[in-house]
mmCIF file of C-alpha atoms in Angstrom:
data_model
loop_
_atom_site.group_PDB
_atom_site.id
_atom_site.type_symbol
_atom_site.label_atom_id
_atom_site.label_comp_id
_atom_site.label_asym_id
_atom_site.label_seq_id
_atom_site.Cartn_x
_atom_site.Cartn_y
_atom_site.Cartn_z
ATOM 1 C CA MET A 742 -28.561 139.930 23.733
ATOM 2 C CA LYS A 743 -28.314 136.159 24.211
ATOM 3 C CA ARG A 744 -26.734 134.813 27.375
ATOM 4 C CA LYS A 745 -23.638 132.633 26.994
ATOM 5 C CA ILE A 746 -24.083 129.307 28.776
ATOM 6 C CA ALA A 747 -21.328 126.763 29.412
ATOM 7 C CA LEU A 748 -22.688 123.209 29.304
ATOM 8 C CA VAL A 749 -20.250 121.221 31.458
ATOM 9 C CA THR A 750 -19.905 117.481 30.968
ATOM 10 C CA GLY A 751 -17.383 114.626 31.180
ATOM 11 C CA GLY A 752 -16.004 114.004 34.634
ATOM 12 C CA TYR A 753 -13.519 111.913 36.562
ATOM 13 C CA THR A 754 -15.587 108.733 37.103
ATOM 14 C CA GLY A 755 -17.231 105.908 35.165
ATOM 15 C CA GLU A 756 -20.354 108.056 35.016
ATOM 16 C CA SER A 757 -18.719 110.314 32.403
ATOM 17 C CA VAL A 758 -20.235 108.114 29.662
ATOM 18 C CA ILE A 759 -23.754 108.901 30.929
ATOM 19 C CA SER A 760 -22.819 112.565 31.398
ATOM 20 C CA LEU A 761 -21.827 112.856 27.738
ATOM 21 C CA LYS A 762 -25.144 111.295 26.652
ATOM 22 C CA SER A 763 -27.067 113.720 28.873
ATOM 23 C CA ALA A 764 -25.070 116.677 27.536
ATOM 24 C CA ALA A 765 -25.809 115.718 23.915
ATOM 25 C CA VAL A 766 -29.555 115.897 24.636
ATOM 26 C CA VAL A 767 -29.332 119.160 26.605
ATOM 27 C CA GLU A 768 -27.162 120.719 23.882
ATOM 28 C CA LYS A 769 -29.705 120.069 21.128
ATOM 29 C CA THR A 770 -32.756 120.907 23.303
ATOM 30 C CA ILE A 771 -31.782 124.234 24.943
ATOM 31 C CA ASP A 772 -33.565 127.243 23.444
ATOM 32 C CA ARG A 773 -31.020 128.738 21.045
ATOM 33 C CA ASP A 774 -33.143 131.868 20.631
ATOM 34 C CA LEU A 775 -32.287 132.683 24.246
ATOM 35 C CA TYR A 776 -28.823 131.183 24.756
ATOM 36 C CA ASP A 777 -25.494 130.605 23.045
ATOM 37 C CA VAL A 778 -24.306 127.223 24.301
ATOM 38 C CA TYR A 779 -20.697 126.043 24.560
ATOM 39 C CA LYS A 780 -20.088 122.434 25.591
ATOM 40 C CA ILE A 781 -17.100 122.281 27.949
ATOM 41 C CA LEU A 782 -15.535 118.857 28.514
ATOM 42 C CA ILE A 783 -13.928 118.394 31.917
ATOM 43 C CA TYR A 784 -11.406 115.617 32.522
ATOM 44 C CA ARG A 785 -8.446 115.405 34.907
ATOM 45 C CA GLY A 786 -5.922 118.011 33.769
ATOM 46 C CA ASP A 787 -7.876 118.560 30.557
ATOM 47 C CA TRP A 788 -10.711 121.105 30.455
ATOM 48 C CA HIS A 789 -11.537 122.099 26.900
ATOM 49 C CA PHE A 790 -14.036 123.186 24.261
ATOM 50 C CA LEU A 791 -14.177 121.453 20.872
ATOM 51 C CA THR A 792 -14.814 123.673 17.844
ATOM 52 C CA VAL A 793 -16.943 122.477 14.925
ATOM 53 C CA SER A 794 -13.716 121.731 13.038
ATOM 54 C CA GLY A 795 -12.481 119.576 15.943
ATOM 55 C CA GLU A 796 -9.953 122.035 17.339
ATOM 56 C CA LYS A 797 -9.421 121.647 21.082
ATOM 57 C CA ILE A 798 -9.600 125.010 22.873
ATOM 58 C CA PRO A 799 -8.273 124.874 26.473
ATOM 59 C CA VAL A 800 -10.254 126.513 29.272
ATOM 60 C CA ASP A 801 -8.481 129.323 31.135
ATOM 61 C CA LEU A 802 -9.060 128.222 34.733
ATOM 62 C CA ASN A 803 -8.365 131.726 36.074
ATOM 63 C CA ASP A 804 -11.823 132.868 34.950
ATOM 64 C CA PHE A 805 -13.324 129.803 33.201
ATOM 65 C CA SER A 806 -13.045 131.406 29.762
ATOM 66 C CA ILE A 807 -12.074 130.186 26.308
ATOM 67 C CA THR A 808 -10.390 132.097 23.491
ATOM 68 C CA ILE A 809 -11.433 131.303 19.923
ATOM 69 C CA GLY A 810 -9.262 133.208 17.462
ATOM 70 C CA ASP A 811 -9.182 136.775 18.759
ATOM 71 C CA ASP A 812 -12.398 136.400 20.756
ATOM 72 C CA LYS A 813 -12.306 135.756 24.489
ATOM 73 C CA ILE A 814 -15.553 134.154 25.616
ATOM 74 C CA THR A 815 -16.711 134.380 29.223
ATOM 75 C CA PHE A 816 -19.906 132.770 30.457
ATOM 76 C CA ASP A 817 -23.000 134.205 32.109
ATOM 77 C CA GLY A 818 -23.812 130.871 33.732
ATOM 78 C CA VAL A 819 -23.175 127.136 33.761
ATOM 79 C CA PHE A 820 -25.605 124.326 32.955
ATOM 80 C CA ASN A 821 -24.090 121.509 34.987
ATOM 81 C CA ILE A 822 -24.775 118.018 33.617
ATOM 82 C CA LEU A 823 -21.556 116.450 34.930
ATOM 83 C CA HIS A 824 -22.532 113.321 36.911
ATOM 84 C CA GLY A 825 -20.201 112.109 39.670
ATOM 85 C CA SER A 826 -16.984 113.960 40.497
ATOM 86 C CA PRO A 827 -16.288 116.891 40.191
ATOM 87 C CA GLY A 828 -19.742 118.009 38.985
ATOM 88 C CA GLU A 829 -21.933 116.375 41.612
ATOM 89 C CA ASP A 830 -19.750 116.245 44.736
ATOM 90 C CA GLY A 831 -19.266 119.987 45.262
ATOM 91 C CA LYS A 832 -15.769 120.421 43.824
ATOM 92 C CA LEU A 833 -16.943 122.203 40.681
ATOM 93 C CA ALA A 834 -19.519 124.223 42.633
ATOM 94 C CA GLY A 835 -16.790 125.498 44.960
ATOM 95 C CA TYR A 836 -14.675 126.554 41.984
ATOM 96 C CA PHE A 837 -17.568 128.415 40.333
ATOM 97 C CA ASP A 838 -18.410 130.094 43.650
ATOM 98 C CA MET A 839 -14.833 131.367 43.947
ATOM 99 C CA ILE A 840 -14.798 132.919 40.479
ATOM 100 C CA GLY A 841 -18.395 134.162 40.703
ATOM 101 C CA ILE A 842 -20.199 132.227 37.971
ATOM 102 C CA PRO A 843 -23.756 130.970 38.700
ATOM 103 C CA TYR A 844 -24.718 127.363 37.931
ATOM 104 C CA THR A 845 -27.872 125.273 37.712
ATOM 105 C CA THR A 846 -27.185 122.753 40.496
ATOM 106 C CA CYS A 847 -26.725 122.649 44.296
ATOM 107 C CA ASP A 848 -24.075 124.726 46.055
ATOM 108 C CA GLN A 849 -20.776 123.299 47.273
ATOM 109 C CA LEU A 850 -21.915 122.166 50.720
ATOM 110 C CA SER A 851 -25.246 120.661 49.625
ATOM 111 C CA SER A 852 -23.540 118.847 46.731
ATOM 112 C CA ALA A 853 -20.899 117.360 49.035
ATOM 113 C CA ILE A 854 -23.473 116.215 51.607
ATOM 114 C CA THR A 855 -25.942 114.742 49.100
ATOM 115 C CA MET A 856 -23.169 112.842 47.318
ATOM 116 C CA ASN A 857 -22.627 110.991 50.597
ATOM 117 C CA LYS A 858 -25.574 108.637 51.142
ATOM 118 C CA GLY A 859 -24.912 108.192 54.877
ATOM 119 C CA TYR A 860 -24.619 111.914 55.627
ATOM 120 C CA THR A 861 -27.724 112.697 53.549
ATOM 121 C CA LYS A 862 -29.803 110.281 55.610
ATOM 122 C CA ALA A 863 -28.542 111.845 58.842
ATOM 123 C CA VAL A 864 -29.644 115.324 57.706
ATOM 124 C CA ILE A 865 -33.188 114.365 56.635
ATOM 125 C CA ASP A 866 -33.843 111.760 59.336
ATOM 126 C CA ASP A 867 -36.314 113.957 61.265
ATOM 127 C CA ILE A 868 -38.663 114.710 58.349
ATOM 128 C CA GLU A 869 -42.157 113.588 59.307
ATOM 129 C CA GLU A 870 -43.505 110.549 57.379
ATOM 130 C CA LEU A 871 -40.018 109.782 56.002
ATOM 131 C CA HIS A 872 -38.421 106.487 57.036
ATOM 132 C CA ILE A 873 -34.846 105.272 56.652
ATOM 133 C CA ALA A 874 -33.621 101.668 56.540
ATOM 134 C CA LYS A 875 -31.279 100.651 59.370
ATOM 135 C CA SER A 876 -27.685 100.935 58.149
ATOM 136 C CA ILE A 877 -24.002 101.065 59.051
ATOM 137 C CA GLN A 878 -21.480 103.346 57.345
ATOM 138 C CA LEU A 879 -18.039 101.742 56.917
ATOM 139 C CA PHE A 880 -14.766 103.602 56.371
ATOM 140 C CA GLU A 881 -12.517 100.585 55.823
ATOM 141 C CA ASN A 882 -12.817 96.962 54.752
ATOM 142 C CA SER A 883 -11.692 95.023 57.831
ATOM 143 C CA ALA A 884 -12.551 91.858 59.748
ATOM 144 C CA ALA A 885 -13.783 94.012 62.636
ATOM 145 C CA ASN A 886 -16.231 95.829 60.330
ATOM 146 C CA LEU A 887 -17.397 92.507 58.898
ATOM 147 C CA LYS A 888 -18.322 91.429 62.436
ATOM 148 C CA LEU A 889 -19.901 94.835 63.130
ATOM 149 C CA VAL A 890 -22.270 94.317 60.198
ATOM 150 C CA GLU A 891 -23.106 90.718 61.164
ATOM 151 C CA ASP A 892 -23.826 91.735 64.758
ATOM 152 C CA GLY A 893 -25.763 94.896 63.968
ATOM 153 C CA LEU A 894 -27.877 94.211 60.894
ATOM 154 C CA THR A 895 -30.318 91.592 59.618
ATOM 155 C CA LEU A 896 -30.156 89.907 56.194
ATOM 156 C CA PRO A 897 -30.808 90.571 53.357
ATOM 157 C CA LEU A 898 -28.592 93.650 52.906
ATOM 158 C CA PHE A 899 -27.764 96.224 50.260
ATOM 159 C CA ILE A 900 -24.074 97.144 49.933
ATOM 160 C CA LYS A 901 -23.425 100.519 48.263
ATOM 161 C CA PRO A 902 -20.408 102.719 47.610
ATOM 162 C CA ASN A 903 -21.319 105.705 49.758
ATOM 163 C CA ASN A 904 -20.409 108.405 47.244
ATOM 164 C CA GLY A 905 -21.075 106.580 43.985
ATOM 165 C CA GLY A 906 -23.828 106.987 41.425
ATOM 166 C CA SER A 907 -25.469 104.937 38.675
ATOM 167 C CA SER A 908 -25.499 101.922 41.061
ATOM 168 C CA ILE A 909 -21.883 101.025 40.151
ATOM 169 C CA GLY A 910 -20.354 98.654 42.754
ATOM 170 C CA MET A 911 -23.701 97.876 44.390
ATOM 171 C CA SER A 912 -24.743 94.391 45.580
ATOM 172 C CA LYS A 913 -27.593 92.617 47.327
ATOM 173 C CA VAL A 914 -26.420 90.126 49.954
ATOM 174 C CA LYS A 915 -28.673 87.254 51.093
ATOM 175 C CA THR A 916 -26.129 85.177 53.044
ATOM 176 C CA TRP A 917 -23.221 86.143 55.304
ATOM 177 C CA GLY A 918 -20.914 84.223 52.964
ATOM 178 C CA GLU A 919 -21.642 86.757 50.192
ATOM 179 C CA LEU A 920 -20.756 89.762 52.348
ATOM 180 C CA PRO A 921 -16.918 89.838 52.001
ATOM 181 C CA GLU A 922 -17.045 89.841 48.175
ATOM 182 C CA ALA A 923 -19.786 92.503 48.142
ATOM 183 C CA LEU A 924 -17.771 94.754 50.458
ATOM 184 C CA GLU A 925 -14.680 94.280 48.300
ATOM 185 C CA LYS A 926 -16.651 95.254 45.196
ATOM 186 C CA ALA A 927 -18.024 98.392 46.877
ATOM 187 C CA PHE A 928 -14.691 99.447 48.399
ATOM 188 C CA ALA A 929 -13.136 99.148 44.924
ATOM 189 C CA GLU A 930 -15.384 102.099 43.963
ATOM 190 C CA ASP A 931 -15.179 104.203 47.119
ATOM 191 C CA SER A 932 -13.358 104.624 50.450
ATOM 192 C CA GLN A 933 -16.730 104.677 52.266
ATOM 193 C CA VAL A 934 -19.409 102.002 52.010
ATOM 194 C CA LEU A 935 -23.003 101.995 53.229
ATOM 195 C CA VAL A 936 -24.495 98.680 54.363
ATOM 196 C CA GLU A 937 -28.243 98.809 54.892
ATOM 197 C CA GLU A 938 -31.066 96.411 55.605
ATOM 198 C CA PHE A 939 -33.281 95.489 52.680
ATOM 199 C CA VAL A 940 -36.719 97.109 52.529
ATOM 200 C CA SER A 941 -39.303 95.145 50.563
ATOM 201 C CA GLY A 942 -41.409 97.594 48.613
ATOM 202 C CA ARG A 943 -42.423 99.169 45.340
ATOM 203 C CA GLU A 944 -39.628 101.375 44.004
ATOM 204 C CA PHE A 945 -40.165 104.888 42.690
ATOM 205 C CA SER A 946 -38.051 107.790 41.482
ATOM 206 C CA ILE A 947 -39.376 111.337 41.528
ATOM 207 C CA GLY A 948 -38.110 114.636 40.166
ATOM 208 C CA CYS A 949 -38.340 117.974 41.922
ATOM 209 C CA TYR A 950 -37.057 121.369 40.819
ATOM 210 C CA ARG A 951 -37.163 125.067 41.557
ATOM 211 C CA GLY A 952 -38.327 127.229 38.671
ATOM 212 C CA LYS A 953 -39.956 130.661 38.580
ATOM 213 C CA GLY A 954 -39.219 130.858 42.308
ATOM 214 C CA GLU A 955 -41.362 127.841 43.217
ATOM 215 C CA ILE A 956 -40.615 124.208 44.091
ATOM 216 C CA THR A 957 -42.431 121.815 41.744
ATOM 217 C CA VAL A 958 -42.761 118.080 42.420
ATOM 218 C CA LEU A 959 -43.053 116.061 39.201
ATOM 219 C CA PRO A 960 -45.065 112.814 38.821
ATOM 220 C CA ALA A 961 -43.181 109.806 40.225
ATOM 221 C CA THR A 962 -41.904 107.012 37.978
ATOM 222 C CA GLU A 963 -42.463 103.453 39.183
ATOM 223 C CA ILE A 964 -39.460 101.178 38.601
ATOM 224 C CA VAL A 965 -40.331 97.562 37.784
ATOM 225 C CA SER A 966 -37.065 95.703 37.185
ATOM 226 C CA SER A 967 -36.552 92.131 36.035
ATOM 227 C CA LYS A 968 -33.360 92.277 38.113
ATOM 228 C CA GLU A 969 -33.301 91.952 41.910
ATOM 229 C CA PHE A 970 -32.680 95.664 42.295
ATOM 230 C CA PHE A 971 -32.302 98.800 40.160
ATOM 231 C CA ASP A 972 -28.613 98.300 39.263
ATOM 232 C CA TYR A 973 -26.458 99.785 36.502
ATOM 233 C CA GLU A 974 -27.786 97.334 33.889
ATOM 234 C CA SER A 975 -31.387 98.068 34.927
ATOM 235 C CA LYS A 976 -30.780 101.791 34.487
ATOM 236 C CA TYR A 977 -28.975 101.778 31.172
ATOM 237 C CA VAL A 978 -29.744 98.561 29.259
ATOM 238 C CA ALA A 979 -32.970 98.642 27.244
ATOM 239 C CA GLY A 980 -35.645 96.132 28.170
ATOM 240 C CA VAL A 981 -34.334 95.217 31.625
ATOM 241 C CA THR A 982 -36.635 97.628 33.455
ATOM 242 C CA GLU A 983 -40.182 98.835 32.975
ATOM 243 C CA GLU A 984 -40.617 102.497 33.897
ATOM 244 C CA ILE A 985 -44.200 103.610 34.505
ATOM 245 C CA THR A 986 -44.832 107.382 34.572
ATOM 246 C CA PRO A 987 -46.879 108.396 36.475
ATOM 247 C CA GLY A 988 -46.295 105.449 38.806
ATOM 248 C CA ARG A 989 -49.127 103.406 40.271
ATOM 249 C CA GLN A 990 -49.815 105.146 43.572
ATOM 250 C CA SER A 991 -53.036 105.804 45.423
ATOM 251 C CA GLU A 992 -54.278 109.358 45.832
ATOM 252 C CA GLU A 993 -53.198 109.254 49.487
ATOM 253 C CA GLU A 994 -49.704 108.048 48.521
ATOM 254 C CA VAL A 995 -49.291 110.789 45.912
ATOM 255 C CA THR A 996 -50.410 113.438 48.413
ATOM 256 C CA ARG A 997 -48.059 112.097 51.098
ATOM 257 C CA VAL A 998 -45.070 111.846 48.742
ATOM 258 C CA ASN A 999 -45.772 115.395 47.551
ATOM 259 C CA ARG A 1000 -45.599 116.541 51.184
ATOM 260 C CA ILE A 1001 -42.284 114.783 51.831
ATOM 261 C CA ILE A 1002 -40.296 115.655 48.680
ATOM 262 C CA PRO A 1003 -40.302 119.494 49.062
ATOM 263 C CA GLN A 1004 -39.133 119.021 52.653
ATOM 264 C CA ILE A 1005 -36.171 116.940 51.420
ATOM 265 C CA TYR A 1006 -35.415 119.604 48.793
ATOM 266 C CA THR A 1007 -35.571 122.417 51.356
ATOM 267 C CA LYS A 1008 -33.762 120.617 54.192
ATOM 268 C CA LEU A 1009 -30.822 119.784 51.909
ATOM 269 C CA ASN A 1010 -30.866 123.353 50.494
ATOM 270 C CA CYS A 1011 -31.126 122.022 46.936
ATOM 271 C CA LYS A 1012 -31.024 124.068 43.751
ATOM 272 C CA GLY A 1013 -32.111 123.253 40.213
ATOM 273 C CA ALA A 1014 -33.508 119.774 39.525
ATOM 274 C CA ILE A 1015 -33.034 116.744 41.779
ATOM 275 C CA ARG A 1016 -34.332 113.185 41.691
ATOM 276 C CA VAL A 1017 -35.282 111.269 44.842
ATOM 277 C CA ASP A 1018 -35.462 107.465 44.877
ATOM 278 C CA TYR A 1019 -37.752 105.822 47.428
ATOM 279 C CA PHE A 1020 -39.673 102.667 48.347
ATOM 280 C CA LEU A 1021 -43.255 102.364 49.485
ATOM 281 C CA GLN A 1022 -42.987 99.385 51.831
ATOM 282 C CA HIS A 1023 -45.178 96.428 50.839
ATOM 283 C CA GLU A 1024 -46.690 95.682 54.249
ATOM 284 C CA THR A 1025 -47.177 99.236 55.535
ATOM 285 C CA GLY A 1026 -47.038 101.643 52.560
ATOM 286 C CA LYS A 1027 -44.441 103.685 54.495
ATOM 287 C CA PHE A 1028 -42.122 106.006 52.533
ATOM 288 C CA TYR A 1029 -38.521 104.744 52.750
ATOM 289 C CA PHE A 1030 -35.894 107.143 51.420
ATOM 290 C CA ILE A 1031 -33.169 105.558 49.253
ATOM 291 C CA GLU A 1032 -31.066 108.433 47.911
ATOM 292 C CA VAL A 1033 -31.090 111.803 46.202
ATOM 293 C CA ASN A 1034 -29.428 112.590 42.879
ATOM 294 C CA THR A 1035 -28.583 116.286 42.464
ATOM 295 C CA VAL A 1036 -27.407 116.022 38.825
ATOM 296 C CA PRO A 1037 -30.045 113.686 37.383
ATOM 297 C CA GLY A 1038 -29.600 112.276 33.894
ATOM 298 C CA GLN A 1039 -31.080 114.180 30.972
ATOM 299 C CA THR A 1040 -31.010 111.589 28.202
ATOM 300 C CA GLU A 1041 -34.019 111.186 25.890
ATOM 301 C CA THR A 1042 -35.390 108.385 28.077
ATOM 302 C CA SER A 1043 -34.249 109.684 31.471
ATOM 303 C CA LEU A 1044 -36.770 109.657 34.310
ATOM 304 C CA ILE A 1045 -36.778 113.442 34.682
ATOM 305 C CA SER A 1046 -37.522 113.897 30.967
ATOM 306 C CA GLN A 1047 -40.412 111.408 31.194
ATOM 307 C CA GLN A 1048 -41.819 113.220 34.231
ATOM 308 C CA VAL A 1049 -41.540 116.696 32.692
ATOM 309 C CA LYS A 1050 -43.418 115.473 29.613
ATOM 310 C CA ALA A 1051 -46.043 113.836 31.882
ATOM 311 C CA ILE A 1052 -47.104 117.273 33.196
ATOM 312 C CA GLY A 1053 -47.411 118.554 29.634
ATOM 313 C CA MET A 1054 -44.268 120.685 29.761
ATOM 314 C CA ASP A 1055 -41.790 120.903 26.918
ATOM 315 C CA VAL A 1056 -38.315 119.809 28.062
ATOM 316 C CA ARG A 1057 -36.922 122.954 26.404
ATOM 317 C CA ASP A 1058 -39.069 125.132 28.692
ATOM 318 C CA PHE A 1059 -37.925 123.048 31.676
ATOM 319 C CA TYR A 1060 -34.282 123.795 30.820
ATOM 320 C CA THR A 1061 -35.099 127.489 30.399
ATOM 321 C CA GLN A 1062 -36.607 127.565 33.893
ATOM 322 C CA LEU A 1063 -33.491 125.893 35.372
ATOM 323 C CA ILE A 1064 -31.208 128.398 33.629
ATOM 324 C CA GLU A 1065 -33.259 131.477 34.525
ATOM 325 C CA GLU A 1066 -33.409 130.407 38.181
ATOM 326 C CA MET A 1067 -29.609 130.967 38.361
ATOM 327 C CA PHE A 1068 -29.844 134.709 37.800
#
């Protein structure tokens, strides 16, 4: 008998657009010989399933079920492709934990920690061979914090909303005069902002997942952007960025990265597939951690999809492994 899988998408942030694109790919790729898939759209105060005829079926939040005609449908598990809140920050995970439904992504605590760039760095700071750029985490936009940054850090700087994704609200600051506007832009997206010193290096993004009980590190993708940094436009506008999979790394670099990534995965108690962004510093070749994404995009051209194909695996089989790992 086929398992019933809820594919959750949508969300409460600007990333919902990307989530819907990811969900469309997952929906058509999942092995239908193994699973019956129901796409559940989650918005504030509006969780629903759309029938083929366009009828909106509300989700019963008591047990995360839907009723179509006389049939009540409950789910064996959840394929979570909801980027941002509530799918990536632990809120949805906590809900599923309470009602006892397994899901493909990190648990509530790991999701909440990894969504916060500053807290993530604090947890993984002692991993050997992993380096972290000097930074300051701000909780309000004030004159005192402006001075704190100027006194404590060296230009150029990256300004990032601490809990955001898809590089929304992110800026690179080269002069102190640019700092107030950059902080304002970041605080418009989040109540916490991370200010960190710029690391000059080659940028990479690498997937890692647990399937068949083992952690697998995928080939890294090298990010070569015509923009100053890998911002929202670089990620989602065709032609702005060149993505090379596998990335151009020496044998020693590949071996070292493949030592570091499983430690990040384990230390953060990750589940399912994650994507880690990092720099290899120009002068030293040192590994500088940027961030971890615990609900990575699954569009046709997404980095994870490229990397799965690079090891000769069918994306459908990859999804099957993620689903089966829940049970």
